[in-house]
Amino acid sequence: MRLWKSVLPFILIAGQTIGAQSPTVPATSRFVGTWRLISRVRIHDGKPVKDVEWDRHSIGYIMYDDSGHMAVQIMATDRTGNMDCSKVPDAGSNNPSYCDGYVAYFGTYTIDETNRTVTHHVEGTVFARDVGKHQVRHYEFSGNELRLSVLPTQPGEDTYVLRWERVAPVSH
């Protein structure tokens, strides 16, 4: 009994200390899952601007798995039935090329928690010229949302902000 009385205060203090520490969830595990596109905004000189190609309702998903692989597809819902991708301009080093309101690519990803960035290492995409790109995105989590910002790599380039919502598992 005497031993219990002398040990009990230490157990209580240790329990309070452990309880007071909130476990930090690593970003890698926070990314894992499927995310549905909520919005995509183009920002020029700090202001949202009309984007001819994407200024319409878009749908899409981005998926990250725990083995370090990712895939994304985004589509404008008012696309025409015929696609002509013969005159698609190069989207630059940090953006994927798109055609008639559609973009898709897959590959691996790495996370830099210090700088709060995720880098998509493109292995496959609609446009061969984009294979091998390393597309850096600044990330922020807020509740059930993931915000990815495509930051400019050259002076005069715009910023794109994509907001994603975690998708609940489908039950059949």
Tab-separated table of C-alpha atoms in Angstrom:
chain	number	residue	atom	x	y	z
A	1	MET	CA	0.000	0.000	0.000
A	2	ARG	CA	2.838	2.336	0.852
A	3	LEU	CA	4.454	1.766	-2.571
A	4	TRP	CA	1.141	2.535	-4.295
A	5	LYS	CA	0.831	5.870	-2.443
A	6	SER	CA	4.331	6.900	-3.445
A	7	VAL	CA	3.925	5.861	-7.113
A	8	LEU	CA	0.385	7.201	-7.625
A	9	PRO	CA	1.379	10.909	-7.891
A	10	PHE	CA	3.907	10.068	-10.623
A	11	ILE	CA	1.314	8.051	-12.547
A	12	LEU	CA	-1.179	10.927	-12.343
A	13	ILE	CA	1.398	13.497	-13.493
A	14	ALA	CA	2.509	11.263	-16.371
A	15	GLY	CA	-1.109	10.677	-17.378
A	16	GLN	CA	-1.837	14.406	-17.378
A	17	THR	CA	1.279	15.126	-19.442
A	18	ILE	CA	0.458	12.438	-21.988
A	19	GLY	CA	-3.180	13.571	-22.164
A	20	ALA	CA	-2.166	17.197	-22.666
A	21	GLN	CA	-0.068	16.396	-25.711
A	22	SER	CA	-2.196	16.328	-28.849
A	23	PRO	CA	-0.857	13.752	-31.263
A	24	THR	CA	0.318	15.344	-34.489
A	25	VAL	CA	-0.943	13.509	-37.533
A	26	PRO	CA	1.746	13.435	-40.232
A	27	ALA	CA	0.756	15.057	-43.518
A	28	THR	CA	1.415	11.807	-45.393
A	29	SER	CA	-1.446	10.055	-43.634
A	30	ARG	CA	-3.721	13.106	-43.957
A	31	PHE	CA	-3.361	13.030	-47.764
A	32	VAL	CA	-4.278	9.361	-48.176
A	33	GLY	CA	-7.744	8.953	-49.641
A	34	THR	CA	-9.997	10.233	-52.395
A	35	TRP	CA	-10.886	13.907	-52.662
A	36	ARG	CA	-13.684	15.541	-54.722
A	37	LEU	CA	-13.131	18.933	-56.349
A	38	ILE	CA	-15.118	21.728	-54.698
A	39	SER	CA	-13.733	24.702	-56.609
A	40	ARG	CA	-10.930	25.943	-58.839
A	41	VAL	CA	-9.980	29.620	-58.839
A	42	ARG	CA	-7.432	31.450	-60.984
A	43	ILE	CA	-5.731	34.400	-59.272
A	44	HIS	CA	-3.963	37.153	-61.214
A	45	ASP	CA	-2.217	40.001	-59.357
A	46	GLY	CA	-3.861	38.870	-56.124
A	47	LYS	CA	-7.429	38.929	-57.520
A	48	PRO	CA	-9.693	36.150	-58.804
A	49	VAL	CA	-10.136	36.476	-62.577
A	50	LYS	CA	-12.336	34.900	-65.225
A	51	ASP	CA	-10.688	31.860	-66.735
A	52	VAL	CA	-12.055	31.187	-70.223
A	53	GLU	CA	-11.129	27.496	-70.250
A	54	TRP	CA	-12.206	26.703	-66.679
A	55	ASP	CA	-14.756	29.388	-65.772
A	56	ARG	CA	-17.524	26.854	-65.699
A	57	HIS	CA	-18.559	24.113	-63.354
A	58	SER	CA	-15.902	21.428	-63.096
A	59	ILE	CA	-15.930	18.028	-61.471
A	60	GLY	CA	-12.966	15.940	-60.513
A	61	TYR	CA	-11.188	13.639	-58.136
A	62	ILE	CA	-7.668	13.424	-56.808
A	63	MET	CA	-6.464	10.281	-55.073
A	64	TYR	CA	-3.439	9.662	-52.893
A	65	ASP	CA	-2.602	6.194	-51.614
A	66	ASP	CA	-0.356	5.107	-48.778
A	67	SER	CA	2.232	3.626	-51.161
A	68	GLY	CA	3.071	7.109	-52.518
A	69	HIS	CA	0.992	7.030	-55.711
A	70	MET	CA	-1.514	9.620	-56.904
A	71	ALA	CA	-3.919	10.260	-59.779
A	72	VAL	CA	-6.100	13.212	-60.720
A	73	GLN	CA	-8.822	13.889	-63.286
A	74	ILE	CA	-10.749	17.134	-63.707
A	75	MET	CA	-13.420	17.851	-66.293
A	76	ALA	CA	-15.540	20.875	-67.141
A	77	THR	CA	-19.130	19.629	-67.245
A	78	ASP	CA	-20.110	21.579	-70.360
A	79	ARG	CA	-17.500	20.038	-72.647
A	80	THR	CA	-18.433	19.364	-76.244
A	81	GLY	CA	-18.568	15.840	-77.625
A	82	ASN	CA	-15.528	16.312	-79.854
A	83	MET	CA	-12.087	17.169	-78.573
A	84	ASP	CA	-9.415	18.825	-80.663
A	85	CYS	CA	-6.159	18.687	-78.758
A	86	SER	CA	-3.922	19.551	-81.702
A	87	LYS	CA	-3.384	23.186	-80.662
A	88	VAL	CA	-2.953	22.912	-76.901
A	89	PRO	CA	-0.335	25.366	-75.588
A	90	ASP	CA	2.356	24.190	-73.182
A	91	ALA	CA	1.076	24.780	-69.655
A	92	GLY	CA	4.509	25.500	-68.154
A	93	SER	CA	6.619	23.498	-65.764
A	94	ASN	CA	4.257	23.484	-62.780
A	95	ASN	CA	0.919	22.973	-64.545
A	96	PRO	CA	-0.518	20.036	-66.447
A	97	SER	CA	-1.614	20.565	-70.027
A	98	TYR	CA	-5.353	20.352	-70.624
A	99	CYS	CA	-7.586	19.937	-73.624
A	100	ASP	CA	-11.111	21.251	-74.000
A	101	GLY	CA	-11.698	21.420	-70.257
A	102	TYR	CA	-10.125	18.072	-69.360
A	103	VAL	CA	-6.940	17.257	-67.470
A	104	ALA	CA	-5.679	13.925	-66.174
A	105	TYR	CA	-2.369	12.579	-64.946
A	106	PHE	CA	-0.915	10.036	-62.542
A	107	GLY	CA	2.358	9.230	-60.843
A	108	THR	CA	3.935	9.371	-57.411
A	109	TYR	CA	4.023	12.100	-54.803
A	110	THR	CA	6.338	13.373	-52.087
A	111	ILE	CA	5.522	15.673	-49.207
A	112	ASP	CA	7.667	18.421	-47.725
A	113	GLU	CA	6.042	19.114	-44.359
A	114	THR	CA	8.440	21.968	-43.569
A	115	ASN	CA	7.413	23.975	-46.646
A	116	ARG	CA	3.879	22.533	-46.714
A	117	THR	CA	4.197	21.335	-50.289
A	118	VAL	CA	3.264	18.170	-52.115
A	119	THR	CA	5.047	17.380	-55.359
A	120	HIS	CA	3.332	15.310	-58.045
A	121	HIS	CA	5.908	13.363	-60.076
A	122	VAL	CA	4.094	12.824	-63.382
A	123	GLU	CA	4.547	9.350	-64.869
A	124	GLY	CA	1.616	9.343	-67.291
A	125	THR	CA	-0.738	11.919	-68.782
A	126	VAL	CA	-2.681	12.764	-71.914
A	127	PHE	CA	0.217	14.844	-73.262
A	128	ALA	CA	3.597	13.113	-73.572
A	129	ARG	CA	5.420	16.427	-73.090
A	130	ASP	CA	4.206	16.506	-69.458
A	131	VAL	CA	5.701	13.123	-68.511
A	132	GLY	CA	8.546	13.657	-66.070
A	133	LYS	CA	7.285	17.002	-64.740
A	134	HIS	CA	7.453	17.621	-61.011
A	135	GLN	CA	4.423	19.738	-60.153
A	136	VAL	CA	4.704	21.454	-56.764
A	137	ARG	CA	1.554	22.341	-54.835
A	138	HIS	CA	1.321	24.270	-51.577
A	139	TYR	CA	-1.155	22.471	-49.303
A	140	GLU	CA	-3.424	23.355	-46.399
A	141	PHE	CA	-5.846	21.156	-44.493
A	142	SER	CA	-8.983	22.536	-42.859
A	143	GLY	CA	-11.334	19.978	-41.368
A	144	ASN	CA	-12.443	17.729	-44.214
A	145	GLU	CA	-10.921	19.967	-46.906
A	146	LEU	CA	-7.608	19.982	-48.721
A	147	ARG	CA	-6.519	23.155	-50.467
A	148	LEU	CA	-3.842	22.862	-53.146
A	149	SER	CA	-2.312	26.017	-54.596
A	150	VAL	CA	-0.420	25.902	-57.870
A	151	LEU	CA	2.119	28.655	-57.364
A	152	PRO	CA	3.758	30.580	-60.211
A	153	THR	CA	7.237	29.542	-61.301
A	154	GLN	CA	7.811	32.518	-63.632
A	155	PRO	CA	7.048	36.240	-63.232
A	156	GLY	CA	3.570	37.090	-64.507
A	157	GLU	CA	2.161	33.574	-64.096
A	158	ASP	CA	-1.109	33.146	-62.251
A	159	THR	CA	-1.830	31.186	-59.081
A	160	TYR	CA	-4.486	28.479	-59.149
A	161	VAL	CA	-6.247	27.390	-55.976
A	162	LEU	CA	-8.096	24.084	-55.947
A	163	ARG	CA	-10.258	23.097	-52.991
A	164	TRP	CA	-10.969	19.408	-52.426
A	165	GLU	CA	-13.318	17.629	-50.012
A	166	ARG	CA	-12.557	14.168	-48.626
A	167	VAL	CA	-14.907	11.552	-50.072
A	168	ALA	CA	-16.598	9.128	-47.706
A	169	PRO	CA	-16.279	5.426	-48.535
A	170	VAL	CA	-18.960	4.136	-50.908
A	171	SER	CA	-21.208	1.464	-49.453
A	172	HIS	CA	-22.811	-0.965	-51.883
